[in-house]
PDB file of C-alpha atoms in Angstrom:
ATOM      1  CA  UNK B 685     -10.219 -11.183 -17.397  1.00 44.00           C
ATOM      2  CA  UNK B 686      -9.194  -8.542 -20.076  1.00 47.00           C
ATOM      3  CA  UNK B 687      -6.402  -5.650 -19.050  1.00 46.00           C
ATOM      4  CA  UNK B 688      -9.686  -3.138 -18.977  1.00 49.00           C
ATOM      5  CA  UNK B 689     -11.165  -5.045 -16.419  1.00 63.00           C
ATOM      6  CA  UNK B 690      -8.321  -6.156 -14.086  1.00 77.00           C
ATOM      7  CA  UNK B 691      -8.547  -4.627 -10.199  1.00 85.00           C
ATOM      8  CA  UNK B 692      -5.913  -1.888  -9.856  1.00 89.00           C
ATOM      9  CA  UNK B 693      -4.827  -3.560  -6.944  1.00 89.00           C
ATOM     10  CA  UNK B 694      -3.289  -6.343  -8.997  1.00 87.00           C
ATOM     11  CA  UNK B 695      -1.365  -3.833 -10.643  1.00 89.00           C
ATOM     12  CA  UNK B 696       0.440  -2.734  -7.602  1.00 93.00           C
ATOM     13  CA  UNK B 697       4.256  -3.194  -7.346  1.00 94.00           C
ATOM     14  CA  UNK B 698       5.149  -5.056  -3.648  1.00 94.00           C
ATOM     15  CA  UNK B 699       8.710  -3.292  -3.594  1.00 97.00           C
ATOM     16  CA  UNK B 700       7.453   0.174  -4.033  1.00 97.00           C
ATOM     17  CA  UNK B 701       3.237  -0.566  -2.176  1.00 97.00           C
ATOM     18  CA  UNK B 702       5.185  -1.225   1.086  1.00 96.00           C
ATOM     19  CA  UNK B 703       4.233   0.904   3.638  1.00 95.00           C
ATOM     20  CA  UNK B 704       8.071   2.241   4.921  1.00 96.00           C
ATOM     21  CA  UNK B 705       8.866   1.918   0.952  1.00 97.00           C
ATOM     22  CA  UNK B 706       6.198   4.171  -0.278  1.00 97.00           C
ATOM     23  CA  UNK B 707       7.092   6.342   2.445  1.00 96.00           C
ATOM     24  CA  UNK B 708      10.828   6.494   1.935  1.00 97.00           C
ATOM     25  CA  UNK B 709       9.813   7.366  -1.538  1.00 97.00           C
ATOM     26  CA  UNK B 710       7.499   9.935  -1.251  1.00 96.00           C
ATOM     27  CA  UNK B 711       9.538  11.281   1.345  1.00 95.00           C
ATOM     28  CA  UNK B 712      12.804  11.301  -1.216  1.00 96.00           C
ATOM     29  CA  UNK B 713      10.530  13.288  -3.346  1.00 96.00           C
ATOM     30  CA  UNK B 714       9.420  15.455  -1.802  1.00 92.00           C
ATOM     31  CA  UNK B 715      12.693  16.487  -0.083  1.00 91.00           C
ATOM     32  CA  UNK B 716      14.593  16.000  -3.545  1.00 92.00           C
ATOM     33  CA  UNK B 717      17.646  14.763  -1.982  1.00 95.00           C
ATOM     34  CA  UNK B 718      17.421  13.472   1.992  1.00 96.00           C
ATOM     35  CA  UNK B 719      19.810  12.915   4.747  1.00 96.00           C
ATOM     36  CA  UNK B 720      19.559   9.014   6.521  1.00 96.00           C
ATOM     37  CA  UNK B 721      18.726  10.441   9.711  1.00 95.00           C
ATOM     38  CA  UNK B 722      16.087  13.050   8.667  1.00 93.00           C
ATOM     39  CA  UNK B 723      14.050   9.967   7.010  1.00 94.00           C
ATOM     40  CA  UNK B 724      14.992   7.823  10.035  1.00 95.00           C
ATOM     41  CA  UNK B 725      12.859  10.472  11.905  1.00 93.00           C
ATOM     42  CA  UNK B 726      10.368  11.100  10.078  1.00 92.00           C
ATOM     43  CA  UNK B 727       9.221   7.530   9.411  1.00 93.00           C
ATOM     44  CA  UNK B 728      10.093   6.258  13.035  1.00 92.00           C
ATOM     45  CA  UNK B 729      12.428   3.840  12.021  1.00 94.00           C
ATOM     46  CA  UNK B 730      15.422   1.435  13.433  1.00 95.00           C
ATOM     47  CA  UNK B 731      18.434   2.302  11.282  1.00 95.00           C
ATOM     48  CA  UNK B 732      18.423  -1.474  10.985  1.00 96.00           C
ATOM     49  CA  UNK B 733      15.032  -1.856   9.734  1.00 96.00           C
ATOM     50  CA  UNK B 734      15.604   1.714   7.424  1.00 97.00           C
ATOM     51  CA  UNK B 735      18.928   0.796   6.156  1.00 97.00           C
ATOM     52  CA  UNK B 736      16.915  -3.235   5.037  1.00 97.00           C
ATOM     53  CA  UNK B 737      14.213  -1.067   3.052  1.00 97.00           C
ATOM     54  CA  UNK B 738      16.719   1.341   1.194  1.00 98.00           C
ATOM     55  CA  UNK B 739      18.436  -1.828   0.042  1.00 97.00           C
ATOM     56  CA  UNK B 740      15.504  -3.347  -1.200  1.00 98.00           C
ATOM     57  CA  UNK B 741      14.876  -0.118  -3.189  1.00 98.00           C
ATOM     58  CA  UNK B 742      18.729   0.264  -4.201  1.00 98.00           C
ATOM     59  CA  UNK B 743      19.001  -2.923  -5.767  1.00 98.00           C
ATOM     60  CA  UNK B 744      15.199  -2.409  -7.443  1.00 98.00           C
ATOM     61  CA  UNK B 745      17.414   0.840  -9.452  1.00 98.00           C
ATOM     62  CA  UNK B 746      14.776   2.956  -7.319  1.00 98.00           C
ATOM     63  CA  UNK B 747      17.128   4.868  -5.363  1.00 98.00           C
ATOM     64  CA  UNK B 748      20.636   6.168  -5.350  1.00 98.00           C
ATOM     65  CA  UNK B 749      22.684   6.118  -2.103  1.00 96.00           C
ATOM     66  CA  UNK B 750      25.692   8.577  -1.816  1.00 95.00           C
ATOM     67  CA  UNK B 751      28.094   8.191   1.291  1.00 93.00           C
ATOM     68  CA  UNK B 752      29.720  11.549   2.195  1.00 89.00           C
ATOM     69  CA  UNK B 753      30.987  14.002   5.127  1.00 90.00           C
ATOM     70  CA  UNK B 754      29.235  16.690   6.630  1.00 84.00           C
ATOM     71  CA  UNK B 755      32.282  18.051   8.769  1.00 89.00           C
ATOM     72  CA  UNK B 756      34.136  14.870  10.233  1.00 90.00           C
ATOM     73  CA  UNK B 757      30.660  13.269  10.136  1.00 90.00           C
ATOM     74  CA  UNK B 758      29.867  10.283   7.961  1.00 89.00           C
ATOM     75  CA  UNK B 759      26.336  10.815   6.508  1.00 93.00           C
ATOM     76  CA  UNK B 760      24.274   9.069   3.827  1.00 95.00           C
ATOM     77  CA  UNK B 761      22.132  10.812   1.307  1.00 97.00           C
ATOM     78  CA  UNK B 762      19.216   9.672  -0.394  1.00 98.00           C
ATOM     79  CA  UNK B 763      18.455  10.467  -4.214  1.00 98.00           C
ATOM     80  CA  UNK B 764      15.297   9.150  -6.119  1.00 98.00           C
ATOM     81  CA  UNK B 765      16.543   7.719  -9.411  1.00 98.00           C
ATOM     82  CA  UNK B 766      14.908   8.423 -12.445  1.00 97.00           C
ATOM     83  CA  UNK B 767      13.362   4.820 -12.710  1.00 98.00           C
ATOM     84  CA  UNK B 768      12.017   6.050  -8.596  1.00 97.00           C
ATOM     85  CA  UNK B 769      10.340   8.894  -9.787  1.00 97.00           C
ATOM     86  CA  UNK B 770       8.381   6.558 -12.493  1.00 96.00           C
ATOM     87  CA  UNK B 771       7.596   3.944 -10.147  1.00 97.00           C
ATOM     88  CA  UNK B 772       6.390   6.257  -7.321  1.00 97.00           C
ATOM     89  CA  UNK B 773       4.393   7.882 -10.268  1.00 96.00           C
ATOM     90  CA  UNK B 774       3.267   4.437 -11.621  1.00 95.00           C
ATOM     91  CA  UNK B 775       1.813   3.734  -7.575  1.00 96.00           C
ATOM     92  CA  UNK B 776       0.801   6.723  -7.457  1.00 96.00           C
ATOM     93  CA  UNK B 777      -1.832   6.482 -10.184  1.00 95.00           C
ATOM     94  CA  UNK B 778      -2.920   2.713  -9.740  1.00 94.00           C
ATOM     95  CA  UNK B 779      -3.951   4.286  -6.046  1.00 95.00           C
ATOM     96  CA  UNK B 780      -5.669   7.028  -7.571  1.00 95.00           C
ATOM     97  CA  UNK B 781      -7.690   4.354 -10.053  1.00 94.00           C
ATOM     98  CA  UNK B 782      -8.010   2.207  -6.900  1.00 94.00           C
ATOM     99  CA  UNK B 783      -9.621   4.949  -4.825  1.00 94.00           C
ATOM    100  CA  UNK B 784     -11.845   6.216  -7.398  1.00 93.00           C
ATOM    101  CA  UNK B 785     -13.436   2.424  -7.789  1.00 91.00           C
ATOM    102  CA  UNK B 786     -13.917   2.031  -4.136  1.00 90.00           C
ATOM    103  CA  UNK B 787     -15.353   5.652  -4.408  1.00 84.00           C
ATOM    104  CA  UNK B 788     -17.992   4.769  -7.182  1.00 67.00           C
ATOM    105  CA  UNK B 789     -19.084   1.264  -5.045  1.00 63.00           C
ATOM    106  CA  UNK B 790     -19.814   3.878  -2.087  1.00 58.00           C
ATOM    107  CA  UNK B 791     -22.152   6.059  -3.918  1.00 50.00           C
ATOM    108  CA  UNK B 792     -23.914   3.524  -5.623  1.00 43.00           C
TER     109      UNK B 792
ATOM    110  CA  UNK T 741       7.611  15.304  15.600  1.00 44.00           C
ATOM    111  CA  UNK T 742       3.653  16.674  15.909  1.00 47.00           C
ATOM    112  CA  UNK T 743       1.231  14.754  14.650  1.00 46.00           C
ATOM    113  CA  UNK T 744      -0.088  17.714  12.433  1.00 49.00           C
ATOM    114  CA  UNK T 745       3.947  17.077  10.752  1.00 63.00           C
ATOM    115  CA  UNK T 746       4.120  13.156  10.644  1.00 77.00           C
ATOM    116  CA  UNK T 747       4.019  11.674   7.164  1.00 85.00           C
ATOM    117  CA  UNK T 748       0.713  10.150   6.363  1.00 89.00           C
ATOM    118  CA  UNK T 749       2.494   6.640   5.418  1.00 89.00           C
ATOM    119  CA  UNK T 750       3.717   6.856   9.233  1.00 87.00           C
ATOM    120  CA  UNK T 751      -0.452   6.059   9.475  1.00 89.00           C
ATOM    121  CA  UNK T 752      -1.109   3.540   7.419  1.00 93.00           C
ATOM    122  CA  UNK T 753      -1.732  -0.354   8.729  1.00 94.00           C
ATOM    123  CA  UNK T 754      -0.123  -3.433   6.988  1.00 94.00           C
ATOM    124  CA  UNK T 755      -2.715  -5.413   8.119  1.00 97.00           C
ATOM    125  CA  UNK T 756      -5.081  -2.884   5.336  1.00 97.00           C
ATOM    126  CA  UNK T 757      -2.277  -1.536   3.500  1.00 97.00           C
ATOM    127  CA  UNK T 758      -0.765  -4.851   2.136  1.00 96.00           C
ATOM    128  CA  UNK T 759      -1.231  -5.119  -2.051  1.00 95.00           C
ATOM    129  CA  UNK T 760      -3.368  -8.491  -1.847  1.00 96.00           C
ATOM    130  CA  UNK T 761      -5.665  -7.534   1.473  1.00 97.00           C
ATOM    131  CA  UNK T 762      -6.253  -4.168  -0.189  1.00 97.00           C
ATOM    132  CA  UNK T 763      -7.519  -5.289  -3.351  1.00 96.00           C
ATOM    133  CA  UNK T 764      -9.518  -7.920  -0.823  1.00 97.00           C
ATOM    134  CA  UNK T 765     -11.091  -5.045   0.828  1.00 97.00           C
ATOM    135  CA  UNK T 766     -12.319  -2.901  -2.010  1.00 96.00           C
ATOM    136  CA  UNK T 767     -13.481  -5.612  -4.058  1.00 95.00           C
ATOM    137  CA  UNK T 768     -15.421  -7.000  -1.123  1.00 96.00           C
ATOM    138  CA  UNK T 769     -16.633  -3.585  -0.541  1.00 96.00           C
ATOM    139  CA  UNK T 770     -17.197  -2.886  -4.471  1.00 92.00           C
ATOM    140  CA  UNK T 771     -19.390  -5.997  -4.789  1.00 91.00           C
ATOM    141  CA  UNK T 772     -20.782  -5.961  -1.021  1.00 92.00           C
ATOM    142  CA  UNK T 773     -20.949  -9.347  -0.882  1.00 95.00           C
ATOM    143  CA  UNK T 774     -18.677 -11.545  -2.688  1.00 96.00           C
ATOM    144  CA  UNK T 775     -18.085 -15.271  -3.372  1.00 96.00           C
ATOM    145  CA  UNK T 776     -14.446 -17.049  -2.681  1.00 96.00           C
ATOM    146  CA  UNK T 777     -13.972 -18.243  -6.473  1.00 95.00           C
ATOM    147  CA  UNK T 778     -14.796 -14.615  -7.740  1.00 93.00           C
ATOM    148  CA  UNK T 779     -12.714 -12.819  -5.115  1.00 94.00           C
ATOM    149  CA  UNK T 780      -9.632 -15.290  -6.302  1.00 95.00           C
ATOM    150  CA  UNK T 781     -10.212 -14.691 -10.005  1.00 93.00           C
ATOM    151  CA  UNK T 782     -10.899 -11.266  -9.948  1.00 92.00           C
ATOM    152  CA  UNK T 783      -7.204 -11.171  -7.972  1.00 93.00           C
ATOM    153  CA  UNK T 784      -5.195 -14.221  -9.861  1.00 92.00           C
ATOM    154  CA  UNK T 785      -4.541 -15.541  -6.538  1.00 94.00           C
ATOM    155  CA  UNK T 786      -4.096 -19.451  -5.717  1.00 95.00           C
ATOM    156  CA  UNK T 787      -6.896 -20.917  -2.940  1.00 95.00           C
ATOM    157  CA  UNK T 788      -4.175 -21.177  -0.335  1.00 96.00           C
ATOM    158  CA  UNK T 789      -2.499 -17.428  -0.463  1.00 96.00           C
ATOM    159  CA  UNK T 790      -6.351 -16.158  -0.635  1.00 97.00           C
ATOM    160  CA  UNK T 791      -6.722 -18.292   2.527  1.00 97.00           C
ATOM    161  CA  UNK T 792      -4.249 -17.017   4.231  1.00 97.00           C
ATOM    162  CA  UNK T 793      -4.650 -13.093   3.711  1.00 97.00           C
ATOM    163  CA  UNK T 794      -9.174 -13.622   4.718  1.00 98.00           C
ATOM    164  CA  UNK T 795      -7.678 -15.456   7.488  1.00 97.00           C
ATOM    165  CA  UNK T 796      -5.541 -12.235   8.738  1.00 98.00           C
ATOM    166  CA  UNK T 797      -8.443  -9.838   7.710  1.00 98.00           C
ATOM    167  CA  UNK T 798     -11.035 -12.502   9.602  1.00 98.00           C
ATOM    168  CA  UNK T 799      -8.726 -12.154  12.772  1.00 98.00           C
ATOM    169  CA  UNK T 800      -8.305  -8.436  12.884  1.00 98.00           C
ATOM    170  CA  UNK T 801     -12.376  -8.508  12.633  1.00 98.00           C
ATOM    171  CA  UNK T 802     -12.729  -6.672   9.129  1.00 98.00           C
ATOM    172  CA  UNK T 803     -14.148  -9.467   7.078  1.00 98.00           C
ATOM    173  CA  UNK T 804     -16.698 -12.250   8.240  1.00 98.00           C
ATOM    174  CA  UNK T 805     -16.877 -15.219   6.220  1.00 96.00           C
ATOM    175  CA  UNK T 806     -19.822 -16.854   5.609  1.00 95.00           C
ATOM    176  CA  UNK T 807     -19.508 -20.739   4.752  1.00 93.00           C
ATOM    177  CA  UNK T 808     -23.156 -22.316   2.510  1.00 90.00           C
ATOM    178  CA  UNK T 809     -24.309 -24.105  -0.129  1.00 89.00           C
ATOM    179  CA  UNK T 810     -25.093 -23.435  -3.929  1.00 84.00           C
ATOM    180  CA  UNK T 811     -27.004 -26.496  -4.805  1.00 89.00           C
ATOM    181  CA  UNK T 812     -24.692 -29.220  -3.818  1.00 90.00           C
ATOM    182  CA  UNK T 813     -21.776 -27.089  -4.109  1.00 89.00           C
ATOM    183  CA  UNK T 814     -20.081 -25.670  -0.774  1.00 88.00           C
ATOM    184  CA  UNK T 815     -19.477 -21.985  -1.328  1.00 93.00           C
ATOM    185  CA  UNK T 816     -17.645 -19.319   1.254  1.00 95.00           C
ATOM    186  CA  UNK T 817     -18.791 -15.436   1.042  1.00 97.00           C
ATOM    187  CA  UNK T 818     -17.161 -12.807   2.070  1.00 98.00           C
ATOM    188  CA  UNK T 819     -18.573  -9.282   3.164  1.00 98.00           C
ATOM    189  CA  UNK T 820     -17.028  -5.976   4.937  1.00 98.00           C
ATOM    190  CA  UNK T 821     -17.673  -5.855   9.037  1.00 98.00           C
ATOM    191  CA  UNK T 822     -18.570  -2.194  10.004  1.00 97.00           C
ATOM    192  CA  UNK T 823     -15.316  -2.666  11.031  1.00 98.00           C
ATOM    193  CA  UNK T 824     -14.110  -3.359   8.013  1.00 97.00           C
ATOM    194  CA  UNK T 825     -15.463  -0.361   6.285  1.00 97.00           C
ATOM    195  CA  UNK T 826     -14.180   1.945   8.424  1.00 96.00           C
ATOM    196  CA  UNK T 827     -10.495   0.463   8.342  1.00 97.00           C
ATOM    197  CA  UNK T 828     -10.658   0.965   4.351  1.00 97.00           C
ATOM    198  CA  UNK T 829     -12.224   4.277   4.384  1.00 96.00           C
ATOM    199  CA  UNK T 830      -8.927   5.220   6.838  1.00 95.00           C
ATOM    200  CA  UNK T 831      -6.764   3.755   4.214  1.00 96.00           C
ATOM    201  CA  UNK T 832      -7.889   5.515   1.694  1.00 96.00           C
ATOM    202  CA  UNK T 833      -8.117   8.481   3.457  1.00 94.00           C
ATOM    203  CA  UNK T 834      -4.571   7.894   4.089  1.00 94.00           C
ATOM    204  CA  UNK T 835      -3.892   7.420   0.469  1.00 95.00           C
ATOM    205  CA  UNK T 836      -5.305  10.808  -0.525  1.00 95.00           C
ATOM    206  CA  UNK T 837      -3.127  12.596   1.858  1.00 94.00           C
ATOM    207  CA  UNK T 838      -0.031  10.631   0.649  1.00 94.00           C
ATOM    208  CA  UNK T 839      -0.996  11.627  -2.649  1.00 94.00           C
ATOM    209  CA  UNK T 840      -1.543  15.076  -1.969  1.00 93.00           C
ATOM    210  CA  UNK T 841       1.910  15.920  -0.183  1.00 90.00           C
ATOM    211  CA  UNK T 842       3.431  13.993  -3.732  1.00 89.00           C
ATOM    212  CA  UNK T 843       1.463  15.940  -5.966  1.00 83.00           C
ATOM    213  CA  UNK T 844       2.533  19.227  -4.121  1.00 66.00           C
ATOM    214  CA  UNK T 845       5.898  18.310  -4.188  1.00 63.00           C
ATOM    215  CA  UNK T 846       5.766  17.648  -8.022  1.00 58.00           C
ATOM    216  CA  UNK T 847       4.363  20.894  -8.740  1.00 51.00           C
ATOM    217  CA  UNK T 848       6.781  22.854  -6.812  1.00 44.00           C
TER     218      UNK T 848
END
C-alpha cells in the first residue's frame, strides 16, 4: 500500500479524532481562549470526565491551561497551542479527504 | 442550551465516530461489499483488533457479516445494513457541520 493510496482514516490522530477531544478543540478555536465551565456546558460534560480529556490534550502540547481569578473565583482558561491549531487543522483535512471518498463511492 | 446552539461534536456517536470503525464504515461502503483480508490491509490492522471493532459495528446492527467459501478457503464479507448507511451518512453530516463552525471561526 503506497502513501497515495492509504485510507484517510488511517491517518487520523486518536488523541485529537476523539469525540469530547475534537470538540474541546474546535470549541477552543473557535472561542480563542475559553473558560472551564463554558466548555463544561457546552459539551455536557462531568468536570471529572472534562478535566481527564484536557489532560490528555495538555500533555499531547495541544493545549495550554492557565489557572487564574475572576473576582475571588478560581477559574481555568483554555488556550489552543500553536502545535493545537496544526493538529485540529491536520484532522480537519484528513476528514475533509475522508468525506469526499465516501462522497465519490455514493455517486458512483 | 437549544439544540439549534449545541456543538455538532455534542452529536456525534463513538460507536461511528471511533478512528478504526470509521475507516470500517466508509471502506465497506466505498467497496459495497468487502472481504475480511482486504478490509484489514487496506487499514494495517491485526485479525483480532479488526474482530473486535465488526463485532461492535455487528452488535449495534450496522454491518452484517457474511461467513463462505473461496474454493477451499473460508472467507468473511462484510457489507453496510441500511442501517449502517444511514449511521455514516449522520456522521458525516456531522463532520461537515464541525467543519463548517472551524472554518468560520478561522476566517473571522
Amino acid at each position: 500500500m503506497t502513501a497515495e493510496s492509504a485510507h484517510p482514516a488511517l491517518g487520523l490522530d486518536e488523541v485529537v479524532h476523539q469525540r469530547v477531544r475534537l470538540g474541546i478543540l474546535a470549541i477552543v478555536h473557535e472561542a480563542r481562549r475559553v473558560e472551564f465551565g463554558y466548555l463544561r456546558t457546552q459539551l455536557d460534560l462531568t468536570a471529572g470526565n472534562l478535566s481527564k480529556h484536557l489532560s490528555v490534550l495538555e500533555t499531547a502540547g495541544l493545549i495550554e491551561v492557565e489557572k487564574g481569578y475572576e473576582g475571588k473565583r478560581g477559574r481555568t482558561w483554555l488556550t489552543l497551542t500553536p502545535a493545537g491549531e496544526s493538529a485540529l487543522a491536520a484532522e480537519i483535512g484528513r476528514l475533509k479527504q475522508l468525506i469526499d471518498r465516501v462522497g465519490l463511492a455514493t455517486s458512483e
